[in-house]
Coordinates of C-alpha atoms in Angstrom, one line a residue:
Chain T
M182 CA -26.5 -14.1 -5.6
G183 CA -28.5 -11.0 -3.4
T184 CA -28.3 -7.4 -4.1
G185 CA -26.9 -7.7 -7.1
D186 CA -29.5 -10.3 -8.2
G187 CA -32.8 -7.5 -7.8
T188 CA -34.0 -4.3 -7.1
V189 CA -35.0 -3.1 -4.3
L190 CA -38.0 -0.8 -5.7
G191 CA -39.6 0.6 -2.1
T192 CA -42.2 1.4 0.5
T193 CA -46.0 1.4 0.5
L194 CA -47.4 1.2 3.9
I195 CA -50.7 -1.5 3.2
H196 CA -52.4 -0.9 6.8
D197 CA -51.9 2.3 7.5
S198 CA -52.8 3.2 11.0
G199 CA -50.8 6.4 12.1
P200 CA -47.7 7.3 12.8
T201 CA -45.2 4.2 12.7
A202 CA -43.0 5.6 15.6
S203 CA -45.9 5.2 17.9
R204 CA -47.8 1.4 16.2
W205 CA -46.3 -1.6 15.6
N206 CA -44.8 -2.3 12.6
L207 CA -45.6 -5.3 10.7
V208 CA -42.8 -5.7 7.5
L209 CA -43.9 -8.3 4.3
L210 CA -40.9 -8.2 1.9
S211 CA -41.4 -9.6 -1.3
E212 CA -39.0 -12.9 -2.4
G213 CA -38.5 -14.4 -5.8
Y214 CA -40.5 -12.4 -7.7
R215 CA -40.0 -10.5 -10.6
S216 CA -40.6 -7.1 -12.3
S217 CA -43.1 -9.1 -14.4
E218 CA -44.8 -10.2 -11.6
M219 CA -44.8 -7.7 -8.9
A220 CA -48.2 -6.8 -9.4
Q221 CA -48.5 -10.9 -8.2
W222 CA -47.2 -9.4 -4.6
H223 CA -49.6 -7.0 -4.2
T224 CA -51.6 -9.3 -4.4
D225 CA -50.2 -12.2 -2.2
A226 CA -49.8 -8.7 0.5
Q227 CA -53.4 -8.1 -0.5
F228 CA -54.3 -11.9 0.9
F229 CA -52.0 -11.7 3.9
V230 CA -53.1 -8.4 6.0
S231 CA -57.1 -9.3 5.0
Q232 CA -56.6 -13.4 6.1
L233 CA -55.3 -11.7 9.2
F234 CA -57.0 -9.4 10.3
S235 CA -59.7 -13.0 9.7
I236 CA -58.3 -14.7 12.1
P237 CA -58.9 -13.0 15.8
P238 CA -57.8 -10.8 17.7
F239 CA -57.0 -9.1 14.7
T240 CA -60.1 -8.8 13.2
E241 CA -60.7 -6.2 16.3
A242 CA -60.0 -2.4 15.8
A243 CA -58.2 -2.1 19.1
V244 CA -55.9 -4.3 17.3
Q245 CA -56.3 -3.2 13.2
G246 CA -56.1 0.8 14.6
R247 CA -51.7 -0.3 16.6
I248 CA -50.6 -2.2 13.6
N249 CA -49.2 -1.0 10.6
I250 CA -48.4 -3.1 7.4
H251 CA -45.8 -2.3 5.1
R252 CA -45.1 -3.9 2.2
V253 CA -40.9 -3.3 0.5
D254 CA -41.5 -4.3 -3.2
V255 CA -38.1 -5.8 -3.5
T256 CA -37.9 -7.3 -6.9
S257 CA -34.9 -10.5 -8.7
T258 CA -34.1 -11.7 -11.5
G259 CA -35.2 -14.8 -10.8
S260 CA -38.4 -16.5 -9.5
G261 CA -38.5 -18.0 -6.1
A262 CA -36.1 -20.2 -4.5
D263 CA -33.3 -22.6 -4.7
D264 CA -34.6 -26.0 -4.1
P265 CA -31.6 -28.3 -3.4
A266 CA -32.1 -31.7 -5.2
S267 CA -29.6 -32.9 -1.3
C268 CA -33.8 -32.1 -0.2
G269 CA -35.4 -33.9 -2.9
G270 CA -36.1 -30.8 -4.6
T271 CA -35.9 -30.1 -8.5
G272 CA -32.1 -27.9 -8.1
A273 CA -33.4 -25.0 -8.7
T274 CA -31.3 -22.3 -7.8
P275 CA -33.1 -18.8 -9.3
K276 CA -31.0 -15.2 -8.8
T277 CA -33.0 -14.1 -6.1
Y278 CA -32.3 -10.6 -4.0
F279 CA -32.4 -12.4 -0.7
D280 CA -30.9 -15.1 -1.6
A281 CA -34.0 -18.0 -0.1
T282 CA -33.3 -21.5 0.5
Y283 CA -35.1 -24.4 0.9
C284 CA -33.0 -26.8 2.7
T285 CA -31.5 -25.2 5.6
G286 CA -29.5 -27.2 7.3
G287 CA -31.1 -30.5 5.5
L288 CA -34.4 -29.8 6.3
A289 CA -36.6 -30.2 2.9
R290 CA -39.1 -27.9 4.4
L291 CA -36.8 -25.1 6.4
L292 CA -37.1 -22.3 3.8
T293 CA -34.1 -19.3 4.6
A294 CA -33.3 -16.0 3.4
D295 CA -30.4 -14.3 3.8
T296 CA -31.2 -12.2 6.9
S297 CA -28.2 -9.8 7.1
I298 CA -30.1 -8.2 3.8
V299 CA -32.8 -8.3 4.9
Q300 CA -31.9 -6.6 8.2
G301 CA -30.4 -3.4 5.3
V302 CA -33.3 -3.5 3.0
L303 CA -35.5 -3.4 6.4
T304 CA -32.8 -0.6 8.3
A305 CA -33.0 1.7 4.9
Q306 CA -37.2 0.8 4.8
V307 CA -38.7 0.8 7.5
P308 CA -36.3 1.3 10.2
A309 CA -39.1 1.0 13.1
W310 CA -39.8 -2.2 12.2
H311 CA -40.2 -5.2 15.3
Q312 CA -41.8 -8.2 12.9
A313 CA -40.4 -8.5 9.0
L314 CA -42.4 -11.7 7.4
V315 CA -40.0 -12.5 3.9
V316 CA -42.3 -13.7 1.5
V317 CA -41.4 -16.1 -1.4
N318 CA -42.7 -16.5 -4.5
S319 CA -43.4 -20.6 -4.3
A320 CA -45.3 -22.5 -4.2
K321 CA -44.1 -26.1 -2.6
Y322 CA -44.6 -25.2 1.9
G323 CA -41.4 -23.6 3.3
G324 CA -40.8 -21.5 6.0
S325 CA -38.9 -20.6 8.7
G326 CA -39.4 -18.5 11.8
G327 CA -38.1 -15.2 14.2
T328 CA -38.5 -11.5 14.2
V329 CA -37.4 -12.0 10.6
A330 CA -39.4 -15.2 9.8
V331 CA -40.4 -16.6 6.2
T332 CA -43.3 -18.2 4.7
S333 CA -43.5 -19.3 1.3
T334 CA -46.9 -19.2 -0.3
S335 CA -48.3 -22.5 0.0
A336 CA -51.8 -23.1 1.2
D337 CA -52.8 -22.0 4.0
W338 CA -49.6 -19.6 4.5
V339 CA -51.0 -17.2 6.1
T340 CA -52.5 -19.5 8.7
V341 CA -48.5 -20.3 9.3
A342 CA -47.7 -17.8 9.6
A343 CA -50.2 -16.3 12.2
H344 CA -48.7 -19.1 14.4
E345 CA -44.5 -18.4 14.5
L346 CA -46.6 -14.8 14.7
G347 CA -47.2 -15.9 18.4
H348 CA -43.7 -16.9 19.1
S349 CA -41.9 -14.4 17.7
A350 CA -44.0 -11.2 18.1
F351 CA -46.1 -12.2 21.4
G352 CA -44.2 -14.8 23.1
L353 CA -46.9 -17.7 22.8
A354 CA -44.8 -20.8 22.8
D355 CA -46.8 -23.9 21.8
E356 CA -49.7 -25.7 22.9
Y357 CA -49.1 -28.8 21.3
E358 CA -47.1 -32.6 23.2
S359 CA -45.1 -34.0 20.8
W360 CA -42.1 -32.9 19.7
V361 CA -41.2 -35.3 17.0
S362 CA -44.9 -37.1 16.2
C363 CA -47.4 -38.7 18.1
P364 CA -49.5 -40.9 19.8
S365 CA -45.6 -42.1 21.1
E366 CA -41.7 -40.7 21.0
T367 CA -39.1 -41.0 23.7
G368 CA -38.6 -38.2 26.2
H369 CA -41.5 -36.7 26.3
D370 CA -43.2 -38.3 28.2
S371 CA -43.6 -36.1 31.4
Y372 CA -42.3 -32.3 31.3
T373 CA -40.1 -32.3 35.1
G374 CA -38.7 -28.7 34.8
T375 CA -39.7 -25.4 36.0
E376 CA -42.3 -22.7 35.2
P377 CA -42.0 -21.8 31.4
T378 CA -41.3 -17.9 31.4
A379 CA -44.5 -18.4 29.0
P380 CA -47.8 -16.7 29.1
N381 CA -49.9 -20.1 27.3
I382 CA -48.3 -23.0 28.9
T383 CA -47.8 -23.4 33.0
L384 CA -47.0 -26.3 35.1
D385 CA -49.6 -24.7 36.8
T386 CA -52.9 -26.5 37.4
G387 CA -54.8 -24.1 40.7
R388 CA -57.4 -21.5 40.0
T389 CA -56.6 -18.8 41.2
T390 CA -53.0 -19.1 40.7
I391 CA -52.4 -20.3 37.2
K392 CA -51.9 -17.1 34.8
W393 CA -54.5 -16.9 33.2
A394 CA -56.8 -17.6 36.3
A395 CA -59.2 -14.3 35.2
L396 CA -61.0 -16.2 32.6
V397 CA -61.2 -19.3 34.2
R398 CA -64.8 -20.6 35.1
A399 CA -65.5 -21.2 38.5
T400 CA -67.6 -24.2 37.1
T401 CA -64.8 -25.3 35.0
A402 CA -62.8 -28.1 36.5
M403 CA -58.9 -28.1 36.8
P404 CA -57.2 -29.4 36.1
T405 CA -59.5 -29.9 33.3
S406 CA -58.7 -32.6 31.9
R407 CA -55.6 -35.3 32.7
N408 CA -53.7 -37.9 30.2
A409 CA -54.2 -41.5 31.5
D410 CA -51.2 -42.2 30.2
C411 CA -48.1 -39.9 29.9
A412 CA -46.1 -42.9 27.5
V413 CA -48.3 -41.6 24.8
C414 CA -50.2 -38.2 23.1
D415 CA -53.9 -37.9 24.5
P416 CA -55.9 -39.6 22.1
Q417 CA -59.6 -37.7 24.5
A418 CA -61.8 -36.2 22.8
N419 CA -62.4 -32.1 24.5
P420 CA -64.2 -33.1 27.5
V421 CA -65.8 -29.8 27.2
A422 CA -67.4 -27.5 25.8
A423 CA -65.4 -25.5 22.5
G424 CA -63.6 -22.8 23.9
T425 CA -64.5 -23.5 28.1
I426 CA -60.4 -22.0 29.2
G427 CA -59.1 -24.1 32.5
A428 CA -56.0 -26.9 32.3
F429 CA -55.4 -29.1 29.3
E430 CA -52.9 -31.3 29.7
G431 CA -50.2 -32.0 27.1
A432 CA -48.4 -28.8 26.3
G433 CA -45.1 -27.6 24.9
Y434 CA -43.6 -30.6 23.8
Y435 CA -45.1 -32.9 26.2
H436 CA -47.6 -35.5 27.2
C437 CA -47.6 -34.5 30.7
G438 CA -47.1 -32.0 32.7
L439 CA -48.0 -29.3 31.8
Y440 CA -51.2 -28.0 30.3
R441 CA -52.4 -26.1 27.6
P442 CA -55.5 -22.6 28.6
A443 CA -57.7 -24.1 25.3
F444 CA -58.5 -28.2 23.9
N445 CA -57.8 -26.3 21.1
C446 CA -55.6 -23.3 19.7
M447 CA -53.0 -20.9 17.2
M448 CA -50.9 -22.2 19.0
R449 CA -51.3 -26.3 18.7
N450 CA -53.2 -27.0 15.0
L451 CA -53.4 -23.7 13.5
T452 CA -57.8 -23.3 15.2
P453 CA -58.5 -19.8 16.0
F454 CA -55.7 -18.3 18.8
C455 CA -57.4 -19.3 22.3
A456 CA -59.3 -16.6 24.5
V457 CA -55.5 -17.0 26.9
C458 CA -53.2 -16.4 23.4
Q459 CA -56.0 -13.1 22.2
G460 CA -55.4 -11.3 25.3
V461 CA -51.3 -12.0 25.1
I462 CA -51.8 -10.2 21.5
R463 CA -54.1 -7.3 23.1
R464 CA -51.6 -6.8 25.7
T465 CA -48.6 -7.1 24.3
L466 CA -50.5 -4.4 21.8
Q467 CA -51.5 -2.3 24.5
P468 CA -48.3 0.2 24.6
F469 CA -48.9 1.4 20.4
E470 CA -50.7 4.5 20.0
R471 CA -54.3 3.7 18.1
T472 CA -56.5 6.5 16.7
L473 CA -59.8 6.1 17.7
R474 CA -63.6 6.5 14.9
A475 CA -65.7 9.2 16.0
V476 CA -68.4 9.8 14.3
D477 CA -70.9 13.2 14.3
V478 CA -74.8 12.2 16.8
T479 CA -76.3 14.7 17.8
S480 CA -77.9 15.9 21.8
T481 CA -80.6 13.1 20.9
I482 CA -78.0 10.3 20.7
I483 CA -78.2 8.2 24.7
E484 CA -82.0 8.1 23.9
C485 CA -81.4 6.1 20.9
V486 CA -78.3 4.5 22.0
F487 CA -79.0 3.9 25.9
D488 CA -82.7 4.6 27.1
P489 CA -85.2 4.6 24.3
S490 CA -87.6 5.7 27.0
G491 CA -85.8 8.9 26.9
T492 CA -86.3 9.6 30.6
A493 CA -82.5 8.9 31.1
V494 CA -81.1 10.9 34.0
P495 CA -77.4 12.1 33.5
E496 CA -75.6 13.2 36.5
D497 CA -73.0 15.5 36.3
I498 CA -69.4 17.2 38.0
A499 CA -67.9 20.2 36.9
P500 CA -65.0 21.3 38.3
A501 CA -62.9 24.6 37.9
I502 CA -60.4 25.6 35.4
R503 CA -58.4 28.4 36.1
I504 CA -55.3 29.1 34.5
A505 CA -53.0 31.6 35.4
G506 CA -53.4 35.1 33.6
A507 CA -56.5 34.6 32.5
T508 CA -60.3 36.3 33.6
G509 CA -62.8 33.7 35.6
S510 CA -62.7 29.2 35.2
G511 CA -63.8 27.0 32.6
S512 CA -65.0 23.8 34.4
L513 CA -64.0 19.7 32.4
Q514 CA -67.9 18.6 32.4
S515 CA -67.7 14.4 33.5
R516 CA -71.4 13.3 32.1
L517 CA -72.8 9.7 33.4
Y518 CA -75.6 8.3 32.3
P519 CA -76.7 5.2 33.8
R520 CA -76.0 1.3 32.1
G521 CA -78.4 1.1 28.8
I522 CA -81.6 -0.5 28.9
A523 CA -81.8 -4.0 27.5
G524 CA -82.6 -4.3 24.0
S525 CA -81.2 -1.2 23.1
A526 CA -78.2 -1.5 20.5
G527 CA -76.1 0.4 23.9
A528 CA -77.2 -2.8 26.1
G529 CA -75.2 -2.9 29.3
K530 CA -72.9 -0.5 28.1
Y531 CA -71.7 2.4 30.4
P532 CA -71.5 5.2 28.3
Y533 CA -70.1 8.9 29.3
E534 CA -69.2 12.2 28.4
Y535 CA -66.8 15.2 28.1
R536 CA -66.6 19.0 27.8
V537 CA -63.6 21.1 28.2
D538 CA -66.2 24.4 28.5
M539 CA -63.8 28.0 28.6
T540 CA -67.4 29.9 27.9
P541 CA -66.8 32.3 30.9
V542 CA -62.8 33.1 30.6
S543 CA -61.1 35.3 28.9
G544 CA -57.3 36.0 29.0
P545 CA -54.7 36.4 26.5
L546 CA -53.8 33.3 23.6
P547 CA -52.0 31.3 23.8
A548 CA -52.1 30.7 27.2
S549 CA -55.9 30.6 27.5
A550 CA -57.2 27.7 25.9
V551 CA -57.1 24.1 26.5
R552 CA -55.3 21.7 23.8
T553 CA -55.1 18.4 25.7
L554 CA -57.4 16.3 27.7
S555 CA -56.2 13.2 29.6
L556 CA -58.1 10.5 31.6
D557 CA -57.1 6.6 32.2
F558 CA -60.9 4.7 30.8
G559 CA -59.3 1.8 29.6
P560 CA -60.9 -0.1 26.8
V561 CA -63.4 1.7 24.8
S562 CA -66.1 0.1 23.0
R563 CA -67.8 0.3 19.8
V564 CA -71.0 1.2 18.9
D565 CA -72.7 1.7 15.9
Y566 CA -73.9 5.0 17.3
D567 CA -74.9 6.5 13.9
G568 CA -75.7 2.8 11.5
T569 CA -72.5 3.3 9.4
G570 CA -70.9 0.1 11.4
G571 CA -69.8 1.5 14.8
A572 CA -67.3 3.8 16.0
D573 CA -65.2 4.4 19.4
L574 CA -65.7 8.1 20.0
F575 CA -69.7 9.8 19.9
V576 CA -69.1 14.5 19.7
T577 CA -72.1 15.4 19.9
A578 CA -72.3 17.9 17.1
Q579 CA -75.8 19.7 17.1
G580 CA -78.2 20.3 19.6
G581 CA -76.0 20.3 22.5
P582 CA -72.9 23.0 23.5
G583 CA -70.2 24.4 22.3
T584 CA -68.5 24.5 18.7
I585 CA -65.1 23.2 18.7
R586 CA -64.5 19.0 18.2
P587 CA -61.2 17.9 18.8
V588 CA -58.2 17.1 16.1
S589 CA -57.7 14.2 17.0
V590 CA -58.1 11.4 19.6
T591 CA -56.1 8.5 20.8
Q592 CA -54.9 6.4 23.4
R593 CA -52.1 4.8 24.2
G594 CA -52.4 1.7 27.0
N595 CA -55.3 2.8 28.7
R596 CA -54.4 5.8 28.0
L597 CA -57.1 8.3 26.3
T598 CA -55.8 11.4 25.2
I599 CA -58.0 14.8 23.4
D600 CA -56.2 16.9 20.8
F601 CA -57.8 20.0 20.4
G602 CA -55.4 21.3 18.6
T603 CA -53.9 24.9 18.4
P604 CA -55.5 27.1 20.0
G605 CA -57.4 24.1 21.5
V606 CA -60.2 25.2 23.5
A607 CA -59.2 29.0 23.5
A608 CA -61.1 31.4 25.8
G609 CA -64.8 32.7 25.9
N610 CA -65.7 29.0 23.9
S611 CA -66.5 25.6 24.2
G612 CA -65.2 21.8 22.9
L613 CA -68.0 19.9 21.8
L614 CA -69.8 16.8 24.3
L615 CA -67.2 13.8 23.8
G616 CA -68.9 10.2 24.3
L617 CA -67.7 6.9 24.9
T618 CA -68.5 3.6 26.1
S619 CA -67.8 1.5 28.3
D620 CA -68.6 -2.3 29.8
H621 CA -67.2 -0.6 33.3
P622 CA -69.5 0.8 35.6
P623 CA -67.4 4.7 36.6
R624 CA -65.0 5.6 38.9
D625 CA -64.0 8.3 40.7
T626 CA -60.4 10.2 39.1
T627 CA -58.7 12.0 37.6
A628 CA -57.6 14.2 34.3
R629 CA -55.1 16.3 33.4
I630 CA -55.8 19.1 30.8
T631 CA -52.6 21.2 29.2
D632 CA -53.1 25.0 29.0
G633 CA -51.9 26.6 25.3
A634 CA -49.1 27.2 28.1
G635 CA -47.6 23.5 28.4
N636 CA -48.7 23.9 32.0
T637 CA -50.9 20.7 33.6
H638 CA -53.7 21.3 35.3
T639 CA -55.0 17.8 37.2
L640 CA -58.9 17.3 38.2
A641 CA -61.5 15.4 39.0
T642 CA -63.4 13.3 36.8
R643 CA -65.5 9.1 36.4
A644 CA -63.6 7.4 34.1
P645 CA -64.9 3.4 33.8
A646 CA -63.7 1.1 36.8
F647 CA -61.7 -1.1 33.9
P648 CA -60.4 -4.1 35.5
T649 CA -55.4 -3.5 35.3
A650 CA -54.7 -6.8 35.7
Chain Q
M273 CA -33.9 11.0 20.8
S274 CA -34.1 7.7 19.9
G275 CA -36.7 5.7 22.4
A276 CA -35.1 1.8 21.6
I277 CA -31.7 -0.3 20.2
R278 CA -32.4 -2.8 18.4
L279 CA -29.2 -5.4 19.4
T280 CA -28.3 -7.5 16.9
F281 CA -26.9 -11.2 18.2
E282 CA -25.6 -14.2 15.8
Y283 CA -25.3 -17.4 17.0
R284 CA -23.3 -20.5 15.7
G285 CA -23.9 -23.3 17.4
R286 CA -25.1 -22.2 21.1
H287 CA -21.8 -20.0 20.8
I288 CA -24.0 -16.2 20.7
E289 CA -21.7 -12.4 19.7
L290 CA -23.1 -9.5 20.1
V291 CA -23.0 -7.7 16.6
G292 CA -24.8 -4.9 16.4
S293 CA -26.2 -1.8 18.7
E294 CA -28.8 1.1 17.0
P295 CA -30.9 3.4 17.8
V296 CA -34.0 3.2 17.0
D297 CA -37.1 5.8 17.2
L298 CA -40.1 3.1 18.3
V299 CA -42.7 1.9 21.0
I300 CA -41.4 -0.9 22.6
P301 CA -43.8 -4.0 22.7
D302 CA -45.2 -5.1 26.6
A303 CA -44.8 -7.9 28.6
P304 CA -47.7 -10.4 28.1
A305 CA -49.6 -10.9 31.9
G306 CA -47.2 -14.0 33.4
Q307 CA -44.5 -13.2 31.1
Q308 CA -42.0 -13.5 34.1
G309 CA -38.5 -11.5 33.7
F310 CA -40.3 -9.1 31.7
S311 CA -39.3 -6.3 32.9
V312 CA -40.6 -3.5 30.1
G313 CA -42.2 -0.6 32.6
L314 CA -41.1 -2.3 35.6
P315 CA -41.0 0.3 38.9
Q316 CA -37.8 1.7 39.4
G317 CA -38.4 -0.5 43.7
R318 CA -38.4 -3.2 41.4
A319 CA -36.3 -2.9 39.3
D320 CA -33.0 -5.3 41.4
A321 CA -35.8 -7.9 42.1
Q322 CA -34.5 -11.3 41.1
P323 CA -36.3 -12.6 37.8
D324 CA -38.8 -15.3 38.7
V325 CA -36.8 -18.8 37.7
S326 CA -38.6 -19.4 34.3
V327 CA -37.0 -22.1 31.5
G328 CA -35.8 -19.9 28.9
Y329 CA -33.8 -17.9 27.2
R330 CA -33.4 -13.6 28.9
V331 CA -31.2 -10.7 27.8
D332 CA -31.1 -8.0 30.8
V333 CA -29.1 -4.9 30.3
L334 CA -26.6 -3.8 33.0
N335 CA -25.6 -0.8 34.5
A336 CA -21.6 0.5 34.8
R337 CA -22.3 -1.6 38.5
G338 CA -23.2 -5.1 36.9
K339 CA -26.9 -4.0 38.3
R340 CA -29.9 -5.7 36.0
I341 CA -32.3 -2.3 35.3
H342 CA -33.6 -4.3 32.9
S343 CA -34.9 -8.2 31.8
R344 CA -36.6 -8.8 28.4
P345 CA -38.0 -12.5 27.7
L346 CA -36.7 -14.4 24.7
D347 CA -38.0 -16.7 22.0
D348 CA -36.4 -19.9 21.6
P349 CA -33.5 -17.1 19.6
I350 CA -30.7 -20.2 18.9
R351 CA -32.8 -22.3 16.2
A352 CA -31.1 -26.3 16.6
E353 CA -34.4 -27.4 15.5
A354 CA -36.9 -26.1 13.4
E355 CA -40.6 -26.7 14.0
V356 CA -41.7 -27.6 10.5
R357 CA -45.3 -28.6 9.2
S358 CA -46.5 -32.7 9.5
T359 CA -48.7 -34.2 7.5
D360 CA -51.6 -35.3 10.9
P361 CA -54.0 -32.2 10.5
D362 CA -54.8 -32.8 14.1
R363 CA -50.6 -32.1 15.1
P364 CA -49.5 -29.8 12.4
F365 CA -46.4 -29.3 13.5
T366 CA -43.4 -31.6 14.1
H367 CA -39.8 -30.8 14.8
E368 CA -36.2 -31.6 13.1
P369 CA -32.2 -31.4 13.5
I370 CA -30.8 -28.6 12.3
N371 CA -27.6 -29.5 11.1
Q372 CA -24.8 -26.9 11.7
P373 CA -27.0 -24.7 13.3
K374 CA -26.5 -20.9 13.0
G375 CA -28.4 -17.6 12.3
R376 CA -29.1 -13.6 13.8
F377 CA -31.6 -12.8 16.1
F378 CA -32.6 -9.5 17.5
V379 CA -33.6 -8.3 20.4
L380 CA -36.0 -3.8 21.3
V381 CA -34.6 -2.8 25.0
P382 CA -35.9 0.5 25.7
A383 CA -32.2 3.0 25.6
L384 CA -31.5 3.7 28.4
A385 CA -28.4 5.9 29.6
E386 CA -26.2 4.5 32.4
A387 CA -27.3 0.7 30.5
K388 CA -22.9 -0.1 29.6
E389 CA -23.7 -4.4 29.5
V390 CA -26.0 -6.7 27.8
A391 CA -26.0 -10.7 29.2
V392 CA -27.4 -13.2 27.5
L393 CA -28.6 -15.8 30.0
R394 CA -30.2 -19.3 29.7
T395 CA -32.6 -21.1 32.2
T396 CA -33.0 -24.7 32.2
V397 CA -32.1 -26.3 35.9
R398 CA -30.4 -23.7 36.9
T399 CA -29.5 -20.0 35.3
Q400 CA -26.5 -19.2 32.7
T401 CA -25.2 -16.9 31.6
V402 CA -24.6 -17.1 28.2
G403 CA -22.6 -14.2 26.8
R404 CA -22.3 -10.2 28.6
Y405 CA -21.6 -8.0 26.5
Q406 CA -20.1 -3.9 26.1
L407 CA -22.6 -1.9 25.3
G408 CA -21.8 1.0 22.8
H409 CA -22.1 2.6 19.4
G410 CA -22.6 0.4 16.4
T411 CA -21.5 -2.9 14.9
E412 CA -20.1 -4.8 19.1
G413 CA -16.8 -6.9 19.8
G414 CA -18.1 -10.2 20.1
G415 CA -19.1 -11.9 24.0
S416 CA -16.8 -13.0 26.9

């Protein structure tokens, strides 16, 4: 049983957001699918992607853009998984590549695979993996957790897998208050330990000190709910509006003494992730790079999106770019417009535009060109600039100055990097005006450019004053 | 140059061994805000600060003098109990003990030139070192 019972066919990137070395890599591996069932495996893997990406925050472009999902096709001689009769199973023992079996440790629903075999396949196929999910071709409920998780394809398997990802990939704790079952059980009345490590359960009910204080409204009572009888699970209904973030007693397998941020959450009862858990997922993925989606627009974009009256007045700064060995100086133009007016597509949002202008410069290449521009922009608001469904970046390709467009615009953490490629914005040329939108008002800060000789220049610019906590 | 090391641990009961450490070229996920004891991106000045006392497991990376240079909390790595589906839709999970728990878990830590050892620690009321392991190349020896 094991690797002699099947074949690793290869790997396909079924959600490709960019280079694997800079993305969070989720790997799906097939188990208990015969060669004749590979089409079903491909359907199941695609189903997983579509379902996961329907669960916030995985619905967001900024989250999806940081994730690659790899599908590793592994055939098995047999179909399904071992199902020992000692746990009430069928007694089936199909020959499968990863030796998946129910009844691990005597538990009927604990479905595991040989992790060392999985690791070997991962190392060979996707060495930069962060999270693996072995998908077992069986409709019987079962699964197990960890960075190498296992799931069958029983009803709501993707939702259960999302809960498991909450644990193993994002460090989220269970938000339910029972260990075995409610309403009563012994040993789980009141928590008496120290503060839990996990970001979504806490001892602290302080409005300003709780881990998720930034999401608690001034009008929300703290704690938001208390359990009147710690001998049992709290039977009360949600006392506040759905989605309210506060401190609800009953979490981390204890009826009292530990608090969760929302009444319902994926980590409690398989409902959508609460706002706190969504934030944790976003922050965990922040270090990974994403490529921004750009669209071409005309110079009337501000009127079209932010101020239909056409009276918005821009405010520019343009510090000089001086490159050793070149004659004349270029500039980094940073342009601000007022906040989008009510009723416009960009209502309440702030547009920012940037342009590297090397028109007045002359000098030899490669030194006298600007290759990259980077700055801390923070969260980019996606706006439907051109009626095609939303983009992160607009490029004023018509009616504005400049001719040079970037070859890529990426973001890692809060850092935005605009890459003009080679030679870049060369002496005598200008980049096109590049625009982004933020929910946050401007602040004075600095940007960095690199020239063709690899030198770095720091220049004044304007960027959103996004919160850093 | 690789940006990270993937540590592979095996456990049987509460005994943990480091069985492998492999360089890998990837980005390490960030720490969720509020996840105490996490030190990815920890400023140099705080690298040897005492981590917050938080319930759970963590892995520390140590230099030649035994000083912690990185710390990373772990989702409970030892599966002595299993979270399994219940039949109650309002409380869809329950727990059952696993007979003779054993398994393997993986931890990503940054590839730091001065790293010599890793330690697995567990905090309940107080912090205990579960094991301390020499770092090398490839397959490792057991813990102390």
